[in-house]
Amino acid sequence: MTTSIRDMQERGLGTTLRRDAWWVAPALTALVLGSFGLYATWAAWTGTHYEWGPYLSPFYSPLLQPSWWPLSPAFLILVFPLGFRLTCYYYRKAYYRAFFLDPVGCAVGEPRHAYRGETQFPFVLQNLHRFFMYAAVVFIFILSYDVYLATRWPVNGVLPAGTPVPGPTQFGIGIGTLVMAANVVLLTGYTFGCHSLRHLVGGGVDCFSCARGGQTRYRLWRGVSALNRNHMLWAWCSLFSVALTDVYIRLCAMGVIADFRIL
Ligand code: FES
């Protein structure tokens, strides 16, 4: 009697005929995404050490501090980048496999046999991705402005840890400026390679040359498609860069490391 892949899937979670290390990718994803989630929650919760000199952590940008808000200012803005990542097409695949084990891998038994897609609550909320994408594009401009601010240094020299830039400023570049700029580059590659953005600029037309603004849309679609080809890579690199930027600024603010002025 032969055993089909379908049979193995129906026998339950983890049953498979595969002989490769199919479990490594979901296990690594769970480890890295879980670690990032824990760190980001802690960093946002503390409400401290998120700025040093002209640097501002991306977890706290834009920095909103209304008097009526009793919690960390990060919680006022994190819903947008968090929602963008949680509803991202790539991350959905990654965390469905890593945390829900559904499916944990191709041709591997699943915890349930009926597939309902993303048509019911709460997964139907994944359809909000395009709206989070609009917000994410705005955040690229906000974080770019933060990089500009990170080039404005006080005319009187080095800042003590945790002190905002006072008085007149002049142009300067520190290691932190470069870290923040690299973060914006990686976030831009991730955001502008979004599947929803690709559909927005290139979807809904059968013929670019027949559509209004077709040439422009075609060029935009080509650009988004080029980034989209490596969307997974951009997703991971930008995830690391956001965390590392926060860590760098946090360590400077705590006085654990000293920022180095290049210019
Ligand atoms: S699909 Fe990944 S950011 Fe939109």
PDB file of C-alpha atoms and ligand atoms in Angstrom:
ATOM      1  CA  MET A   1       0.000   0.000   0.000  1.00  0.00           C
ATOM      2  CA  THR A   2       1.385   3.424  -0.897  1.00  0.00           C
ATOM      3  CA  THR A   3       1.142   6.531   1.315  1.00  0.00           C
ATOM      4  CA  SER A   4       0.381   9.808  -0.396  1.00  0.00           C
ATOM      5  CA  ILE A   5       1.358  13.283   0.764  1.00  0.00           C
ATOM      6  CA  ARG A   6      -2.346  13.926   1.269  1.00  0.00           C
ATOM      7  CA  ASP A   7      -2.534  10.930   3.624  1.00  0.00           C
ATOM      8  CA  MET A   8       0.405  12.227   5.651  1.00  0.00           C
ATOM      9  CA  GLN A   9      -1.130  15.662   5.933  1.00  0.00           C
ATOM     10  CA  GLU A  10      -4.385  14.213   7.160  1.00  0.00           C
ATOM     11  CA  ARG A  11      -2.655  12.173   9.857  1.00  0.00           C
ATOM     12  CA  GLY A  12      -1.905  15.311  11.829  1.00  0.00           C
ATOM     13  CA  LEU A  13       0.564  18.015  12.694  1.00  0.00           C
ATOM     14  CA  GLY A  14       4.153  17.351  11.667  1.00  0.00           C
ATOM     15  CA  THR A  15       3.493  14.111   9.786  1.00  0.00           C
ATOM     16  CA  THR A  16       5.463  14.092   6.569  1.00  0.00           C
ATOM     17  CA  LEU A  17       7.396  12.046   4.033  1.00  0.00           C
ATOM     18  CA  ARG A  18       9.980  14.792   3.662  1.00  0.00           C
ATOM     19  CA  ARG A  19      13.523  13.887   4.667  1.00  0.00           C
ATOM     20  CA  ASP A  20      15.034  17.374   4.545  1.00  0.00           C
ATOM     21  CA  ALA A  21      15.342  19.740   7.537  1.00  0.00           C
ATOM     22  CA  TRP A  22      12.013  21.452   6.741  1.00  0.00           C
ATOM     23  CA  TRP A  23      11.599  22.510  10.378  1.00  0.00           C
ATOM     24  CA  VAL A  24      14.728  24.719  10.460  1.00  0.00           C
ATOM     25  CA  ALA A  25      13.191  27.721   8.662  1.00  0.00           C
ATOM     26  CA  PRO A  26      10.041  27.964  10.830  1.00  0.00           C
ATOM     27  CA  ALA A  27      12.094  27.369  14.001  1.00  0.00           C
ATOM     28  CA  LEU A  28      14.552  30.135  13.086  1.00  0.00           C
ATOM     29  CA  THR A  29      11.689  32.435  12.155  1.00  0.00           C
ATOM     30  CA  ALA A  30      10.009  31.812  15.503  1.00  0.00           C
ATOM     31  CA  LEU A  31      13.261  32.496  17.332  1.00  0.00           C
ATOM     32  CA  VAL A  32      14.128  35.723  15.503  1.00  0.00           C
ATOM     33  CA  LEU A  33      10.611  37.156  15.206  1.00  0.00           C
ATOM     34  CA  GLY A  34       9.867  36.196  18.809  1.00  0.00           C
ATOM     35  CA  SER A  35      13.079  37.851  20.027  1.00  0.00           C
ATOM     36  CA  PHE A  36      12.346  40.988  18.038  1.00  0.00           C
ATOM     37  CA  GLY A  37       8.803  41.108  19.414  1.00  0.00           C
ATOM     38  CA  LEU A  38      10.036  40.807  22.995  1.00  0.00           C
ATOM     39  CA  TYR A  39      12.752  43.415  22.519  1.00  0.00           C
ATOM     40  CA  ALA A  40      10.461  45.888  20.719  1.00  0.00           C
ATOM     41  CA  THR A  41       7.803  45.536  23.420  1.00  0.00           C
ATOM     42  CA  TRP A  42      10.356  46.133  26.162  1.00  0.00           C
ATOM     43  CA  ALA A  43      11.994  49.063  24.325  1.00  0.00           C
ATOM     44  CA  ALA A  44       8.607  50.702  23.723  1.00  0.00           C
ATOM     45  CA  TRP A  45       7.434  50.030  27.269  1.00  0.00           C
ATOM     46  CA  THR A  46      10.413  51.593  29.029  1.00  0.00           C
ATOM     47  CA  GLY A  47       9.789  55.092  27.654  1.00  0.00           C
ATOM     48  CA  THR A  48      13.420  55.970  28.414  1.00  0.00           C
ATOM     49  CA  HIS A  49      16.785  56.213  26.621  1.00  0.00           C
ATOM     50  CA  TYR A  50      15.185  56.627  23.205  1.00  0.00           C
ATOM     51  CA  GLU A  51      17.107  59.763  22.226  1.00  0.00           C
ATOM     52  CA  TRP A  52      20.607  60.986  22.500  1.00  0.00           C
ATOM     53  CA  GLY A  53      21.855  64.307  21.143  1.00  0.00           C
ATOM     54  CA  PRO A  54      20.300  64.674  17.663  1.00  0.00           C
ATOM     55  CA  TYR A  55      19.395  60.959  17.467  1.00  0.00           C
ATOM     56  CA  LEU A  56      15.889  59.580  17.957  1.00  0.00           C
ATOM     57  CA  SER A  57      15.004  55.884  18.056  1.00  0.00           C
ATOM     58  CA  PRO A  58      12.713  54.737  15.186  1.00  0.00           C
ATOM     59  CA  PHE A  59      10.469  53.097  17.795  1.00  0.00           C
ATOM     60  CA  TYR A  60       9.596  56.606  19.051  1.00  0.00           C
ATOM     61  CA  SER A  61       9.389  58.586  15.834  1.00  0.00           C
ATOM     62  CA  PRO A  62       7.500  60.853  15.416  1.00  0.00           C
ATOM     63  CA  LEU A  63       7.905  61.763  19.071  1.00  0.00           C
ATOM     64  CA  LEU A  64       4.466  62.634  20.439  1.00  0.00           C
ATOM     65  CA  GLN A  65       4.196  63.524  24.101  1.00  0.00           C
ATOM     66  CA  PRO A  66       0.690  64.864  24.872  1.00  0.00           C
ATOM     67  CA  SER A  67       0.156  65.676  28.543  1.00  0.00           C
ATOM     68  CA  TRP A  68      -2.932  63.418  28.756  1.00  0.00           C
ATOM     69  CA  TRP A  69      -1.019  60.290  27.672  1.00  0.00           C
ATOM     70  CA  PRO A  70       0.228  58.350  30.717  1.00  0.00           C
ATOM     71  CA  LEU A  71       2.197  55.632  28.927  1.00  0.00           C
ATOM     72  CA  SER A  72       5.343  55.525  26.819  1.00  0.00           C
ATOM     73  CA  PRO A  73       5.117  57.794  23.738  1.00  0.00           C
ATOM     74  CA  ALA A  74       6.071  54.797  21.576  1.00  0.00           C
ATOM     75  CA  PHE A  75       2.614  53.299  22.085  1.00  0.00           C
ATOM     76  CA  LEU A  76       1.034  56.270  20.318  1.00  0.00           C
ATOM     77  CA  ILE A  77       2.682  55.480  16.996  1.00  0.00           C
ATOM     78  CA  LEU A  78       3.757  51.836  17.008  1.00  0.00           C
ATOM     79  CA  VAL A  79       0.400  50.581  15.748  1.00  0.00           C
ATOM     80  CA  PHE A  80       1.328  51.803  12.258  1.00  0.00           C
ATOM     81  CA  PRO A  81       4.720  50.095  11.691  1.00  0.00           C
ATOM     82  CA  LEU A  82       3.540  47.080  13.695  1.00  0.00           C
ATOM     83  CA  GLY A  83       0.324  46.795  11.687  1.00  0.00           C
ATOM     84  CA  PHE A  84       2.285  47.151   8.465  1.00  0.00           C
ATOM     85  CA  ARG A  85       4.590  44.246   9.371  1.00  0.00           C
ATOM     86  CA  LEU A  86       1.891  42.043  10.875  1.00  0.00           C
ATOM     87  CA  THR A  87      -0.259  42.272   7.745  1.00  0.00           C
ATOM     88  CA  CYS A  88       2.646  42.052   5.259  1.00  0.00           C
ATOM     89  CA  TYR A  89       2.158  39.203   2.776  1.00  0.00           C
ATOM     90  CA  TYR A  90       5.625  37.828   3.444  1.00  0.00           C
ATOM     91  CA  TYR A  91       5.439  38.026   7.232  1.00  0.00           C
ATOM     92  CA  ARG A  92       2.030  36.352   7.167  1.00  0.00           C
ATOM     93  CA  LYS A  93       3.561  33.337   5.523  1.00  0.00           C
ATOM     94  CA  ALA A  94       6.499  33.420   7.953  1.00  0.00           C
ATOM     95  CA  TYR A  95       4.569  33.676  11.195  1.00  0.00           C
ATOM     96  CA  TYR A  96       1.717  31.394  10.127  1.00  0.00           C
ATOM     97  CA  ARG A  97       4.382  28.727   9.696  1.00  0.00           C
ATOM     98  CA  ALA A  98       6.473  29.640  12.733  1.00  0.00           C
ATOM     99  CA  PHE A  99       3.816  30.331  15.355  1.00  0.00           C
ATOM    100  CA  PHE A 100       0.553  28.811  14.109  1.00  0.00           C
ATOM    101  CA  LEU A 101       2.226  25.808  12.420  1.00  0.00           C
ATOM    102  CA  ASP A 102      -0.503  26.197   9.822  1.00  0.00           C
ATOM    103  CA  PRO A 103       0.965  25.053   7.535  1.00  0.00           C
ATOM    104  CA  VAL A 104       4.340  24.465   9.164  1.00  0.00           C
ATOM    105  CA  GLY A 105       5.821  23.500   5.781  1.00  0.00           C
ATOM    106  CA  CYS A 106       4.917  22.218   2.329  1.00  0.00           C
ATOM    107  CA  ALA A 107       3.678  18.602   2.410  1.00  0.00           C
ATOM    108  CA  VAL A 108       3.770  18.523   6.221  1.00  0.00           C
ATOM    109  CA  GLY A 109       0.732  17.648   8.338  1.00  0.00           C
ATOM    110  CA  GLU A 110      -1.279  20.594   9.618  1.00  0.00           C
ATOM    111  CA  PRO A 111      -3.155  21.110  12.899  1.00  0.00           C
ATOM    112  CA  ARG A 112      -6.496  21.425  11.063  1.00  0.00           C
ATOM    113  CA  HIS A 113      -7.922  20.019   7.858  1.00  0.00           C
ATOM    114  CA  ALA A 114     -10.318  22.772   6.828  1.00  0.00           C
ATOM    115  CA  TYR A 115      -8.963  25.894   5.181  1.00  0.00           C
ATOM    116  CA  ARG A 116     -10.985  29.039   5.659  1.00  0.00           C
ATOM    117  CA  GLY A 117      -8.443  31.491   4.311  1.00  0.00           C
ATOM    118  CA  GLU A 118      -8.527  34.989   5.738  1.00  0.00           C
ATOM    119  CA  THR A 119     -12.247  35.545   5.431  1.00  0.00           C
ATOM    120  CA  GLN A 120     -13.170  35.505   9.120  1.00  0.00           C
ATOM    121  CA  PHE A 121     -12.241  37.574  12.165  1.00  0.00           C
ATOM    122  CA  PRO A 122      -9.504  38.190  13.171  1.00  0.00           C
ATOM    123  CA  PHE A 123      -7.641  37.219   9.990  1.00  0.00           C
ATOM    124  CA  VAL A 124      -9.973  39.210   7.778  1.00  0.00           C
ATOM    125  CA  LEU A 125      -8.173  42.242   9.270  1.00  0.00           C
ATOM    126  CA  GLN A 126      -5.154  41.268   7.175  1.00  0.00           C
ATOM    127  CA  ASN A 127      -6.981  43.058   4.364  1.00  0.00           C
ATOM    128  CA  LEU A 128      -6.104  46.340   6.062  1.00  0.00           C
ATOM    129  CA  HIS A 129      -2.573  45.964   4.761  1.00  0.00           C
ATOM    130  CA  ARG A 130      -2.965  48.528   1.989  1.00  0.00           C
ATOM    131  CA  PHE A 131      -4.005  51.159   4.549  1.00  0.00           C
ATOM    132  CA  PHE A 132      -1.016  50.393   6.762  1.00  0.00           C
ATOM    133  CA  MET A 133       1.076  50.732   3.619  1.00  0.00           C
ATOM    134  CA  TYR A 134      -0.100  54.328   3.162  1.00  0.00           C
ATOM    135  CA  ALA A 135       0.987  55.072   6.741  1.00  0.00           C
ATOM    136  CA  ALA A 136       4.307  53.283   6.219  1.00  0.00           C
ATOM    137  CA  VAL A 137       5.116  55.521   3.246  1.00  0.00           C
ATOM    138  CA  VAL A 138       4.502  58.584   5.444  1.00  0.00           C
ATOM    139  CA  PHE A 139       6.832  57.081   8.068  1.00  0.00           C
ATOM    140  CA  ILE A 140       9.625  56.874   5.486  1.00  0.00           C
ATOM    141  CA  PHE A 141       9.479  60.656   5.134  1.00  0.00           C
ATOM    142  CA  ILE A 142       9.333  61.136   8.909  1.00  0.00           C
ATOM    143  CA  LEU A 143      12.350  58.901   9.484  1.00  0.00           C
ATOM    144  CA  SER A 144      14.211  60.631   6.638  1.00  0.00           C
ATOM    145  CA  TYR A 145      13.622  63.923   8.420  1.00  0.00           C
ATOM    146  CA  ASP A 146      15.033  62.344  11.583  1.00  0.00           C
ATOM    147  CA  VAL A 147      18.197  61.542   9.632  1.00  0.00           C
ATOM    148  CA  TYR A 148      18.420  65.189   8.606  1.00  0.00           C
ATOM    149  CA  LEU A 149      18.021  66.208  12.267  1.00  0.00           C
ATOM    150  CA  ALA A 150      20.762  63.708  13.131  1.00  0.00           C
ATOM    151  CA  THR A 151      23.149  65.883  11.089  1.00  0.00           C
ATOM    152  CA  ARG A 152      22.414  68.953  13.229  1.00  0.00           C
ATOM    153  CA  TRP A 153      24.867  69.200  16.129  1.00  0.00           C
ATOM    154  CA  PRO A 154      25.300  71.917  18.732  1.00  0.00           C
ATOM    155  CA  VAL A 155      28.003  74.431  17.860  1.00  0.00           C
ATOM    156  CA  ASN A 156      29.550  73.993  21.293  1.00  0.00           C
ATOM    157  CA  GLY A 157      30.643  70.374  20.973  1.00  0.00           C
ATOM    158  CA  VAL A 158      29.811  67.033  22.501  1.00  0.00           C
ATOM    159  CA  LEU A 159      26.533  66.340  24.265  1.00  0.00           C
ATOM    160  CA  PRO A 160      26.159  64.511  27.543  1.00  0.00           C
ATOM    161  CA  ALA A 161      24.017  61.386  27.388  1.00  0.00           C
ATOM    162  CA  GLY A 162      20.271  61.942  27.256  1.00  0.00           C
ATOM    163  CA  THR A 163      20.449  65.645  26.487  1.00  0.00           C
ATOM    164  CA  PRO A 164      18.401  67.032  23.572  1.00  0.00           C
ATOM    165  CA  VAL A 165      20.206  69.362  21.188  1.00  0.00           C
ATOM    166  CA  PRO A 166      20.152  72.857  22.713  1.00  0.00           C
ATOM    167  CA  GLY A 167      20.618  76.217  20.971  1.00  0.00           C
ATOM    168  CA  PRO A 168      22.241  76.847  17.579  1.00  0.00           C
ATOM    169  CA  THR A 169      23.374  73.883  15.501  1.00  0.00           C
ATOM    170  CA  GLN A 170      25.806  73.088  12.722  1.00  0.00           C
ATOM    171  CA  PHE A 171      26.255  70.246  10.237  1.00  0.00           C
ATOM    172  CA  GLY A 172      27.875  67.084  11.546  1.00  0.00           C
ATOM    173  CA  ILE A 173      27.838  63.340  11.075  1.00  0.00           C
ATOM    174  CA  GLY A 174      28.291  60.726  13.756  1.00  0.00           C
ATOM    175  CA  ILE A 175      28.156  56.947  13.633  1.00  0.00           C
ATOM    176  CA  GLY A 176      24.569  57.226  14.812  1.00  0.00           C
ATOM    177  CA  THR A 177      23.717  59.394  11.790  1.00  0.00           C
ATOM    178  CA  LEU A 178      24.971  56.640   9.494  1.00  0.00           C
ATOM    179  CA  VAL A 179      23.121  53.965  11.463  1.00  0.00           C
ATOM    180  CA  MET A 180      19.882  55.949  11.171  1.00  0.00           C
ATOM    181  CA  ALA A 181      20.458  56.601   7.447  1.00  0.00           C
ATOM    182  CA  ALA A 182      21.117  52.911   6.755  1.00  0.00           C
ATOM    183  CA  ASN A 183      17.905  52.078   8.590  1.00  0.00           C
ATOM    184  CA  VAL A 184      15.920  54.444   6.357  1.00  0.00           C
ATOM    185  CA  VAL A 185      17.479  52.933   3.215  1.00  0.00           C
ATOM    186  CA  LEU A 186      16.508  49.411   4.292  1.00  0.00           C
ATOM    187  CA  LEU A 187      13.016  50.486   5.364  1.00  0.00           C
ATOM    188  CA  THR A 188      12.578  52.226   2.016  1.00  0.00           C
ATOM    189  CA  GLY A 189      13.551  49.050   0.169  1.00  0.00           C
ATOM    190  CA  TYR A 190      11.062  47.088   2.243  1.00  0.00           C
ATOM    191  CA  THR A 191       8.190  49.586   2.043  1.00  0.00           C
ATOM    192  CA  PHE A 192       8.519  50.415  -1.652  1.00  0.00           C
ATOM    193  CA  GLY A 193       8.667  46.729  -2.571  1.00  0.00           C
ATOM    194  CA  CYS A 194       5.282  46.102  -0.925  1.00  0.00           C
ATOM    195  CA  HIS A 195       2.863  43.890  -2.876  1.00  0.00           C
ATOM    196  CA  SER A 196       0.013  46.299  -2.198  1.00  0.00           C
ATOM    197  CA  LEU A 197       2.021  49.221  -3.520  1.00  0.00           C
ATOM    198  CA  ARG A 198       2.907  47.172  -6.605  1.00  0.00           C
ATOM    199  CA  HIS A 199      -0.770  46.572  -7.208  1.00  0.00           C
ATOM    200  CA  LEU A 200      -1.557  50.228  -6.578  1.00  0.00           C
ATOM    201  CA  VAL A 201       0.858  51.489  -9.232  1.00  0.00           C
ATOM    202  CA  GLY A 202       0.571  48.671 -11.759  1.00  0.00           C
ATOM    203  CA  GLY A 203      -2.664  46.828 -11.082  1.00  0.00           C
ATOM    204  CA  GLY A 204      -6.034  47.218 -12.760  1.00  0.00           C
ATOM    205  CA  VAL A 205      -4.702  47.788 -16.276  1.00  0.00           C
ATOM    206  CA  ASP A 206      -4.387  45.334 -19.143  1.00  0.00           C
ATOM    207  CA  CYS A 207      -2.245  47.652 -21.213  1.00  0.00           C
ATOM    208  CA  PHE A 208       0.091  50.315 -19.825  1.00  0.00           C
ATOM    209  CA  SER A 209       0.388  52.194 -23.115  1.00  0.00           C
ATOM    210  CA  CYS A 210      -3.434  52.439 -23.288  1.00  0.00           C
ATOM    211  CA  ALA A 211      -3.910  53.688 -19.727  1.00  0.00           C
ATOM    212  CA  ARG A 212      -3.790  57.290 -18.565  1.00  0.00           C
ATOM    213  CA  GLY A 213      -0.305  58.057 -17.250  1.00  0.00           C
ATOM    214  CA  GLY A 214       0.651  54.592 -18.471  1.00  0.00           C
ATOM    215  CA  GLN A 215       4.345  55.314 -19.037  1.00  0.00           C
ATOM    216  CA  THR A 216       4.780  56.715 -15.546  1.00  0.00           C
ATOM    217  CA  ARG A 217       2.852  53.851 -14.023  1.00  0.00           C
ATOM    218  CA  TYR A 218       4.923  51.376 -15.993  1.00  0.00           C
ATOM    219  CA  ARG A 219       8.196  52.879 -14.702  1.00  0.00           C
ATOM    220  CA  LEU A 220       6.897  52.939 -11.134  1.00  0.00           C
ATOM    221  CA  TRP A 221       5.695  49.345 -11.473  1.00  0.00           C
ATOM    222  CA  ARG A 222       9.109  48.279 -12.777  1.00  0.00           C
ATOM    223  CA  GLY A 223      10.798  49.969  -9.811  1.00  0.00           C
ATOM    224  CA  VAL A 224       8.454  48.471  -7.220  1.00  0.00           C
ATOM    225  CA  SER A 225       8.738  45.068  -8.918  1.00  0.00           C
ATOM    226  CA  ALA A 226      12.543  45.210  -8.722  1.00  0.00           C
ATOM    227  CA  LEU A 227      12.346  45.745  -4.956  1.00  0.00           C
ATOM    228  CA  ASN A 228       9.498  43.266  -4.621  1.00  0.00           C
ATOM    229  CA  ARG A 229      11.633  40.442  -6.043  1.00  0.00           C
ATOM    230  CA  ASN A 230      13.673  40.443  -2.813  1.00  0.00           C
ATOM    231  CA  HIS A 231      10.891  41.477  -0.477  1.00  0.00           C
ATOM    232  CA  MET A 232      11.772  38.797   2.056  1.00  0.00           C
ATOM    233  CA  LEU A 233      15.382  39.994   2.228  1.00  0.00           C
ATOM    234  CA  TRP A 234      14.320  43.626   2.659  1.00  0.00           C
ATOM    235  CA  ALA A 235      11.843  42.533   5.324  1.00  0.00           C
ATOM    236  CA  TRP A 236      14.496  40.824   7.437  1.00  0.00           C
ATOM    237  CA  CYS A 237      17.234  43.411   6.902  1.00  0.00           C
ATOM    238  CA  SER A 238      14.930  46.285   7.810  1.00  0.00           C
ATOM    239  CA  LEU A 239      13.682  44.399  10.875  1.00  0.00           C
ATOM    240  CA  PHE A 240      17.257  44.029  12.102  1.00  0.00           C
ATOM    241  CA  SER A 241      18.133  47.626  11.247  1.00  0.00           C
ATOM    242  CA  VAL A 242      15.193  49.043  13.210  1.00  0.00           C
ATOM    243  CA  ALA A 243      16.197  47.042  16.278  1.00  0.00           C
ATOM    244  CA  LEU A 244      19.908  47.838  15.914  1.00  0.00           C
ATOM    245  CA  THR A 245      19.217  51.557  15.494  1.00  0.00           C
ATOM    246  CA  ASP A 246      17.244  51.560  18.727  1.00  0.00           C
ATOM    247  CA  VAL A 247      19.963  49.549  20.485  1.00  0.00           C
ATOM    248  CA  TYR A 248      22.692  51.940  19.293  1.00  0.00           C
ATOM    249  CA  ILE A 249      20.858  55.084  20.437  1.00  0.00           C
ATOM    250  CA  ARG A 250      19.823  53.408  23.693  1.00  0.00           C
ATOM    251  CA  LEU A 251      23.414  52.440  24.527  1.00  0.00           C
ATOM    252  CA  CYS A 252      24.613  55.983  23.746  1.00  0.00           C
ATOM    253  CA  ALA A 253      21.872  57.447  25.970  1.00  0.00           C
ATOM    254  CA  MET A 254      22.762  55.046  28.796  1.00  0.00           C
ATOM    255  CA  GLY A 255      26.434  55.985  28.504  1.00  0.00           C
ATOM    256  CA  VAL A 256      27.415  52.394  27.729  1.00  0.00           C
ATOM    257  CA  ILE A 257      29.047  53.346  24.414  1.00  0.00           C
ATOM    258  CA  ALA A 258      30.332  56.646  23.078  1.00  0.00           C
ATOM    259  CA  ASP A 259      29.148  57.917  19.703  1.00  0.00           C
ATOM    260  CA  PHE A 260      31.968  58.819  17.335  1.00  0.00           C
ATOM    261  CA  ARG A 261      31.808  62.063  15.338  1.00  0.00           C
ATOM    262  CA  ILE A 262      33.106  61.551  11.796  1.00  0.00           C
ATOM    263  CA  LEU A 263      32.507  65.146  10.643  1.00  0.00           C
TER     264      LEU A 263
HETATM  265  S1  FES B   1       3.493  42.873   1.266  1.00  0.00           S
HETATM  266 FE1  FES B   1       5.144  43.067   2.632  1.00  0.00          FE
HETATM  267  S2  FES B   1       5.069  45.164   3.115  1.00  0.00           S
HETATM  268 FE2  FES B   1       3.328  44.932   1.824  1.00  0.00          FE
END
